[in-house]
mmCIF file of C-alpha atoms in Angstrom:
data_model
loop_
_atom_site.group_PDB
_atom_site.id
_atom_site.type_symbol
_atom_site.label_atom_id
_atom_site.label_comp_id
_atom_site.label_asym_id
_atom_site.label_seq_id
_atom_site.Cartn_x
_atom_site.Cartn_y
_atom_site.Cartn_z
ATOM 1 C CA MET A 1 105.841 43.493 18.005
ATOM 2 C CA ILE A 2 103.580 41.636 15.593
ATOM 3 C CA ILE A 3 101.667 44.834 14.829
ATOM 4 C CA ILE A 4 104.917 46.731 14.215
ATOM 5 C CA GLY A 5 106.130 43.951 11.917
ATOM 6 C CA GLU A 6 102.864 44.044 9.973
ATOM 7 C CA ARG A 7 103.108 47.820 9.588
ATOM 8 C CA ILE A 8 106.706 47.569 8.340
ATOM 9 C CA GLY A 9 105.665 44.884 5.874
ATOM 10 C CA LEU A 10 102.778 47.028 4.655
ATOM 11 C CA MET A 11 105.095 50.018 4.298
ATOM 12 C CA GLN A 12 107.592 47.966 2.273
ATOM 13 C CA LYS A 13 104.813 46.756 -0.023
ATOM 14 C CA SER A 14 103.538 50.326 -0.458
ATOM 15 C CA ILE A 15 107.019 51.552 -1.365
ATOM 16 C CA LEU A 16 107.418 48.707 -3.864
ATOM 17 C CA ILE A 17 104.060 49.506 -5.475
ATOM 18 C CA MET A 18 105.008 53.198 -5.679
ATOM 19 C CA ILE A 19 108.334 52.346 -7.350
ATOM 20 C CA VAL A 20 106.587 50.113 -9.870
ATOM 21 C CA CYS A 21 104.029 52.838 -10.615
ATOM 22 C CA LEU A 22 106.762 55.433 -11.061
ATOM 23 C CA GLY A 23 108.496 53.090 -13.487
ATOM 24 C CA ILE A 24 105.288 52.632 -15.466
ATOM 25 C CA PHE A 25 104.646 56.373 -15.575
ATOM 26 C CA SER A 26 108.218 57.105 -16.632
ATOM 27 C CA GLN A 27 108.005 54.713 -19.576
ATOM 28 C CA ALA A 28 104.610 55.945 -20.742
ATOM 29 C CA SER A 29 106.195 58.693 -22.845
ATOM 30 C CA ALA A 30 108.000 56.256 -25.194
ATOM 31 C CA ALA A 31 107.691 57.469 -28.783
ATOM 32 C CA PRO A 32 109.742 57.518 -32.003
ATOM 33 C CA ALA A 33 112.671 59.928 -32.163
ATOM 34 C CA THR A 34 113.484 61.909 -35.312
ATOM 35 C CA THR A 35 115.401 58.889 -36.631
ATOM 36 C CA GLY A 36 112.346 56.628 -36.322
ATOM 37 C CA THR A 37 113.775 54.456 -33.560
ATOM 38 C CA THR A 38 111.943 54.478 -30.230
ATOM 39 C CA GLY A 39 113.613 57.120 -28.093
ATOM 40 C CA ASN A 40 113.768 60.745 -27.081
ATOM 41 C CA ILE A 41 114.326 63.724 -29.434
ATOM 42 C CA ASP A 42 117.323 62.599 -31.521
ATOM 43 C CA THR A 43 118.661 59.819 -29.270
ATOM 44 C CA PRO A 44 117.444 56.234 -28.780
ATOM 45 C CA SER A 45 116.229 54.683 -25.552
ATOM 46 C CA ALA A 46 116.413 51.027 -24.506
ATOM 47 C CA ASP A 47 112.677 50.676 -25.250
ATOM 48 C CA VAL A 48 111.792 48.360 -28.126
ATOM 49 C CA LEU A 49 108.400 47.984 -29.782
ATOM 50 C CA ARG A 50 106.678 44.820 -28.562
ATOM 51 C CA PRO A 51 104.827 42.252 -30.739
ATOM 52 C CA GLY A 52 101.808 43.871 -32.341
ATOM 53 C CA GLN A 53 103.094 47.400 -31.798
ATOM 54 C CA ALA A 54 103.872 49.975 -34.469
ATOM 55 C CA SER A 55 104.757 53.662 -34.494
ATOM 56 C CA ALA A 56 104.718 56.624 -36.840
ATOM 57 C CA ALA A 57 105.720 60.273 -36.594
ATOM 58 C CA TYR A 58 105.980 63.541 -38.442
ATOM 59 C CA TYR A 59 108.625 66.085 -37.395
ATOM 60 C CA LYS A 60 108.904 69.611 -38.744
ATOM 61 C CA LEU A 61 112.573 70.508 -38.291
ATOM 62 C CA ASN A 62 114.687 73.497 -39.175
ATOM 63 C CA GLU A 63 116.335 71.533 -41.981
ATOM 64 C CA GLY A 64 113.124 70.038 -43.377
ATOM 65 C CA ASN A 65 110.610 67.262 -42.722
ATOM 66 C CA ASP A 66 110.916 63.808 -41.166
ATOM 67 C CA LEU A 67 108.358 61.048 -41.706
ATOM 68 C CA THR A 68 109.089 57.994 -39.570
ATOM 69 C CA PHE A 69 107.744 54.490 -38.981
ATOM 70 C CA GLY A 70 108.529 51.600 -36.669
ATOM 71 C CA ILE A 71 107.314 48.010 -36.290
ATOM 72 C CA ASN A 72 108.142 44.947 -34.231
ATOM 73 C CA ILE A 73 109.425 42.195 -36.528
ATOM 74 C CA ALA A 74 110.467 39.578 -33.938
ATOM 75 C CA LYS A 75 110.774 39.182 -30.195
ATOM 76 C CA ASN A 76 112.717 42.165 -28.810
ATOM 77 C CA LEU A 77 113.539 43.337 -32.354
ATOM 78 C CA GLU A 78 112.403 46.650 -33.810
ATOM 79 C CA LEU A 79 112.664 47.805 -37.419
ATOM 80 C CA SER A 80 112.260 51.528 -38.001
ATOM 81 C CA GLY A 81 113.084 54.181 -40.531
ATOM 82 C CA ALA A 82 112.793 57.817 -41.499
ATOM 83 C CA ARG A 83 112.027 59.500 -44.804
ATOM 84 C CA GLN A 84 114.052 62.690 -44.569
ATOM 85 C CA GLU A 85 113.163 65.542 -46.920
ATOM 86 C CA TYR A 86 115.670 68.246 -46.115
ATOM 87 C CA LYS A 87 116.431 71.573 -47.762
ATOM 88 C CA HIS A 88 119.088 71.614 -50.473
ATOM 89 C CA THR A 89 119.517 67.803 -50.398
ATOM 90 C CA ALA A 90 117.815 64.887 -52.114
ATOM 91 C CA ALA A 91 115.203 63.012 -50.057
ATOM 92 C CA GLU A 92 116.599 59.922 -48.330
ATOM 93 C CA THR A 93 115.133 56.947 -46.489
ATOM 94 C CA CYS A 94 117.222 55.564 -43.633
ATOM 95 C CA LEU A 95 116.455 52.188 -42.026
ATOM 96 C CA ASN A 96 117.299 51.108 -38.468
ATOM 97 C CA LEU A 97 117.317 47.963 -36.336
ATOM 98 C CA LYS A 98 117.256 47.826 -32.532
ATOM 99 C CA TYR A 99 117.426 44.733 -30.313
ATOM 100 C CA GLY A 100 116.377 44.715 -26.665
ATOM 101 C CA VAL A 101 119.075 42.826 -24.769
ATOM 102 C CA LEU A 102 117.556 43.279 -21.297
ATOM 103 C CA HIS A 103 114.116 44.439 -20.214
ATOM 104 C CA GLU A 104 114.003 47.165 -17.603
ATOM 105 C CA GLY A 105 113.122 45.947 -14.120
ATOM 106 C CA ILE A 106 112.480 47.559 -10.767
ATOM 107 C CA LEU A 107 116.179 47.535 -9.912
ATOM 108 C CA THR A 108 117.822 46.806 -13.257
ATOM 109 C CA PRO A 109 118.080 49.036 -16.358
ATOM 110 C CA GLY A 110 116.876 48.198 -19.815
ATOM 111 C CA VAL A 111 119.647 47.561 -22.333
ATOM 112 C CA ALA A 112 119.473 47.706 -26.130
ATOM 113 C CA VAL A 113 121.860 47.706 -29.072
ATOM 114 C CA GLY A 114 121.121 49.027 -32.521
ATOM 115 C CA ILE A 115 122.256 50.190 -35.898
ATOM 116 C CA GLU A 116 120.867 53.270 -37.633
ATOM 117 C CA ASP A 117 121.019 53.980 -41.355
ATOM 118 C CA ILE A 118 121.761 50.353 -42.196
ATOM 119 C CA THR A 119 122.373 51.045 -45.888
ATOM 120 C CA ASN A 120 124.638 54.038 -45.125
ATOM 121 C CA GLN A 121 122.541 56.618 -46.965
ATOM 122 C CA LYS A 122 123.962 59.377 -44.764
ATOM 123 C CA GLU A 123 126.022 58.034 -41.848
ATOM 124 C CA GLN A 124 125.750 54.461 -40.582
ATOM 125 C CA THR A 125 125.787 54.396 -36.780
ATOM 126 C CA VAL A 126 126.110 51.549 -34.269
ATOM 127 C CA TYR A 127 125.212 52.157 -30.623
ATOM 128 C CA ALA A 128 124.374 50.646 -27.230
ATOM 129 C CA VAL A 129 122.047 52.323 -24.731
ATOM 130 C CA ILE A 130 120.693 51.780 -21.217
ATOM 131 C CA SER A 131 117.509 53.271 -19.726
ATOM 132 C CA LYS A 132 116.274 53.337 -16.127
ATOM 133 C CA GLY A 133 113.235 54.821 -14.442
ATOM 134 C CA LEU A 134 113.843 56.569 -11.120
ATOM 135 C CA PRO A 135 111.577 57.887 -8.354
ATOM 136 C CA LEU A 136 109.687 61.162 -8.755
ATOM 137 C CA GLY A 137 108.908 60.570 -12.419
ATOM 138 C CA MET A 138 112.514 60.665 -13.609
ATOM 139 C CA ARG A 139 114.039 58.459 -16.285
ATOM 140 C CA VAL A 140 117.608 58.495 -17.548
ATOM 141 C CA HIS A 141 119.199 57.146 -20.727
ATOM 142 C CA ALA A 142 122.893 56.859 -21.539
ATOM 143 C CA GLY A 143 124.682 55.333 -24.477
ATOM 144 C CA VAL A 144 127.731 55.153 -26.649
ATOM 145 C CA GLY A 145 127.913 55.047 -30.425
ATOM 146 C CA ASN A 146 129.917 55.998 -33.464
ATOM 147 C CA GLY A 147 128.704 57.914 -36.514
ATOM 148 C CA HIS A 148 126.415 60.812 -35.711
ATOM 149 C CA TYR A 149 126.492 60.080 -31.944
ATOM 150 C CA ASP A 150 130.243 60.684 -31.976
ATOM 151 C CA GLY A 151 130.917 58.874 -28.687
ATOM 152 C CA LEU A 152 128.700 59.396 -25.630
ATOM 153 C CA PHE A 153 125.080 60.545 -25.608
ATOM 154 C CA PHE A 154 122.499 60.858 -22.840
ATOM 155 C CA ALA A 155 118.959 61.994 -22.085
ATOM 156 C CA VAL A 156 116.894 62.775 -19.004
ATOM 157 C CA GLU A 157 113.092 62.676 -18.874
ATOM 158 C CA LYS A 158 111.044 64.290 -16.103
ATOM 159 C CA LYS A 159 107.311 63.883 -15.740
ATOM 160 C CA LEU A 160 105.852 67.340 -15.247
ATOM 161 C CA ILE A 161 102.293 66.005 -15.102
ATOM 162 C CA PRO A 162 102.285 62.264 -14.356
ATOM 163 C CA MET A 163 98.720 61.527 -15.453
ATOM 164 C CA SER A 164 95.570 63.190 -16.700
ATOM 165 C CA ILE A 165 93.816 65.064 -13.903
ATOM 166 C CA GLY A 166 90.095 65.320 -14.552
ATOM 167 C CA GLY A 167 90.769 65.309 -18.288
ATOM 168 C CA VAL A 168 92.185 68.837 -18.056
ATOM 169 C CA PHE A 169 95.945 68.414 -17.666
ATOM 170 C CA PRO A 170 97.511 65.996 -20.194
ATOM 171 C CA ASP A 171 100.423 63.683 -19.425
ATOM 172 C CA THR A 172 103.509 65.810 -20.143
ATOM 173 C CA SER A 173 107.251 65.135 -19.954
ATOM 174 C CA LEU A 174 110.294 67.364 -20.211
ATOM 175 C CA ILE A 175 113.195 65.878 -22.199
ATOM 176 C CA ILE A 176 116.779 67.129 -22.058
ATOM 177 C CA GLU A 177 119.415 65.328 -24.112
ATOM 178 C CA HIS A 178 122.887 65.561 -25.570
ATOM 179 C CA ASP A 179 123.029 63.789 -28.930
ATOM 180 C CA GLY A 180 126.804 63.700 -29.187
ATOM 181 C CA HIS A 181 126.998 67.154 -30.736
ATOM 182 C CA ALA A 182 124.549 69.533 -29.047
ATOM 183 C CA MET A 183 121.997 69.908 -26.264
ATOM 184 C CA ASN A 184 118.343 69.471 -27.204
ATOM 185 C CA TYR A 185 115.273 70.375 -25.115
ATOM 186 C CA GLY A 186 111.673 69.344 -25.638
ATOM 187 C CA LEU A 187 108.225 68.714 -24.208
ATOM 188 C CA ARG A 188 106.258 65.564 -25.027
ATOM 189 C CA MET A 189 102.523 65.799 -24.354
ATOM 190 C CA SER A 190 99.900 63.065 -24.719
ATOM 191 C CA ILE A 191 96.782 64.397 -26.444
ATOM 192 C CA ALA A 192 95.003 61.066 -27.037
ATOM 193 C CA ALA A 193 95.656 57.350 -26.585
ATOM 194 C CA GLY A 194 99.015 56.706 -28.243
ATOM 195 C CA LEU A 195 99.098 60.181 -29.817
ATOM 196 C CA LYS A 196 101.607 62.773 -28.616
ATOM 197 C CA VAL A 197 102.780 66.203 -29.675
ATOM 198 C CA ASP A 198 106.452 67.119 -29.315
ATOM 199 C CA ALA A 199 107.911 70.614 -29.377
ATOM 200 C CA GLY A 200 111.126 72.256 -28.291
ATOM 201 C CA TRP A 201 114.607 73.385 -29.222
ATOM 202 C CA ARG A 202 116.832 71.099 -31.275
ATOM 203 C CA ASP A 203 120.063 71.759 -33.146
ATOM 204 C CA ASN A 204 119.843 75.486 -32.304
ATOM 205 C CA SER A 205 116.339 75.814 -33.738
ATOM 206 C CA SER A 206 112.732 75.097 -32.782
ATOM 207 C CA TYR A 207 110.933 71.934 -33.863
ATOM 208 C CA ILE A 208 107.492 70.373 -33.591
ATOM 209 C CA GLY A 209 106.367 66.798 -34.103
ATOM 210 C CA PHE A 210 103.405 64.452 -33.870
ATOM 211 C CA THR A 211 104.017 60.837 -32.863
ATOM 212 C CA TYR A 212 101.735 57.835 -32.660
ATOM 213 C CA ASN A 213 102.242 54.433 -31.056
ATOM 214 C CA CYS A 214 99.726 51.719 -31.962
ATOM 215 C CA TYR A 215 99.334 49.166 -29.138
#
């Protein structure tokens, strides 16, 4: 009986370690969205840049170019923005704030609230979002917001390759989201520490981006 109990205890610990590892792997793809805020393709996640972290990105979109940045300015508080140079419109710089209300745990989701385009250059938007890693390299995000999110939005991430294998296969995730208006699809691939390339189908057209998180 003692041996059986020890084996059950070992099995429970192994399962717990596996769940923790899956959670770590699922969050490894965090990067700035096209808005500059940490997230998916167009939608935010509950992830917030930590003290000492910063991010930057360049997205080539159908409508033009996005240059983004993000920094941590206080505990659980992220400031980000995007310089949007779109066809047939004047260039605009939109600023965002996101606050992490609850850190994601093994059993509990991460929760964040934010405001995008603070100065209302295009369309000021307030939102709340939750994110949770699941087994098998899955992670889900769901939120509600006004403005360009127009109610509910969601995203699903799936690790296609959970880690580098012999330096040949890079960490790659599939992202599927609904941004309140349309479905978007993309791949996010790590090509160096903190550096990722994004590519896919967004707003009925292809896009490509390069993102960098400084840790």
